[in-house]
CSV table of C-alpha atoms in Angstrom, one decimal:
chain,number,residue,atom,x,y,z
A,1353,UNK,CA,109.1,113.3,95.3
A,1354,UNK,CA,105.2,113.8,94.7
A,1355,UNK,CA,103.6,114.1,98.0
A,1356,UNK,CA,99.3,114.3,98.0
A,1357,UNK,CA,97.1,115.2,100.9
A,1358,UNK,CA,96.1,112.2,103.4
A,1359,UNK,CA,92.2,112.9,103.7
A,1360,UNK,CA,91.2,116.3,104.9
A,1361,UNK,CA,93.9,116.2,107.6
A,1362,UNK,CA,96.6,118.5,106.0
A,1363,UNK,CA,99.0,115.9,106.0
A,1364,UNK,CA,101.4,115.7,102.6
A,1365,UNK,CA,102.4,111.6,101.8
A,1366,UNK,CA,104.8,110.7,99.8
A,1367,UNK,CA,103.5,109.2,96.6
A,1368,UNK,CA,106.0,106.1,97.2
A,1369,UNK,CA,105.6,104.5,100.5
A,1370,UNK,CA,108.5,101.5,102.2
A,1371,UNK,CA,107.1,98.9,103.7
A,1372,UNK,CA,108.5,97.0,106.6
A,1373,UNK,CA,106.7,94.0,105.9
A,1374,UNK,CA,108.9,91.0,106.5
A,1375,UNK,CA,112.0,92.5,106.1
A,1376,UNK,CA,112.8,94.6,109.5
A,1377,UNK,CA,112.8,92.4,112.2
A,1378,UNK,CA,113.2,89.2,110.4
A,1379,UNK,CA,115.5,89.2,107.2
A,1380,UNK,CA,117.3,92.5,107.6
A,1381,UNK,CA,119.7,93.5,110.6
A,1382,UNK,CA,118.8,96.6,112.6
A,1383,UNK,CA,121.5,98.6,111.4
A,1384,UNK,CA,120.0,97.6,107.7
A,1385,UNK,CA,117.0,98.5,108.6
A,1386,UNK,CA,118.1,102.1,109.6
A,1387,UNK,CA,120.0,102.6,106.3
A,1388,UNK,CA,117.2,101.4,104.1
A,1389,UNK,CA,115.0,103.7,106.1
A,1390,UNK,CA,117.7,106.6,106.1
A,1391,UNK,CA,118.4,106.2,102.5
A,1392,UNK,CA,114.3,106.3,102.1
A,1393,UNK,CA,113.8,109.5,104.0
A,1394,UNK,CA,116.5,111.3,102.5
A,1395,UNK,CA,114.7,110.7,99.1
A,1396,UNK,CA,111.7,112.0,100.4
A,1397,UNK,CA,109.9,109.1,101.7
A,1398,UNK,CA,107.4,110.0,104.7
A,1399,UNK,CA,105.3,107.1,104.5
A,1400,UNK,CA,106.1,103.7,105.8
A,1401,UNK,CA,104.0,101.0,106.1
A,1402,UNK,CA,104.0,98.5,108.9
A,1403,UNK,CA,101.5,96.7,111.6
A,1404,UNK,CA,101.8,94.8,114.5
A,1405,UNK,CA,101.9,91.4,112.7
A,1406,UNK,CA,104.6,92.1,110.7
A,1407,UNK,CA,107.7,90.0,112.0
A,1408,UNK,CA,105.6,89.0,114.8
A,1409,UNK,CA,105.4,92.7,115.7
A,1410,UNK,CA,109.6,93.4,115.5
A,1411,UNK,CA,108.5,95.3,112.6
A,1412,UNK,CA,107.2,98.1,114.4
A,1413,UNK,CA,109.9,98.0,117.2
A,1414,UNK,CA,112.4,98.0,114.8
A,1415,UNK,CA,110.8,100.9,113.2
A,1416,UNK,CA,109.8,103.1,116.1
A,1417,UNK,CA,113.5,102.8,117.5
A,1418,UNK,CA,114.6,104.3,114.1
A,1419,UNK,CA,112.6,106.9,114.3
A,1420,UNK,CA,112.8,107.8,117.6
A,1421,UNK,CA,116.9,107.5,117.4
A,1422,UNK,CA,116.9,110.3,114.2
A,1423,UNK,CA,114.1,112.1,115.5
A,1424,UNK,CA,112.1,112.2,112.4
């Protein structure tokens, strides 16, 4: 994976992003969700893409819950 700097924070982004768009929290299960996302960081994802009106907001519940339950 290519990462590149994120401004003049320090921060390394992977080149390839997931997006959460409509897909957690409205098409995909919550277990889904967490293998798409597992599957992504393990490849070297960091960078995932959602907002607050996304799924109505789900999106980022969804998301954050992952997160928080792997402690990435």
């Amino acid at each position: 994976m290519q990462y590149k700097n994120l401004g003049k924070s320090g921060l390394k982004v992977s080149n390839v992003g997931l997006g959460t768009w409509v897909t957690f929290g409205a098409q995909v299960n919550d277990e889904m969700a967490e293998e798409i996302l597992t599957l992504a960081y393990e490849s070297g994802i960091n960078f995932f893409d959602t907002a607050e009106v996304y799924a109505s907001g789900r999106a980022e519940i969804v998301l954050g819950k992952i997160l928080k339950k792997k402690n990435w």
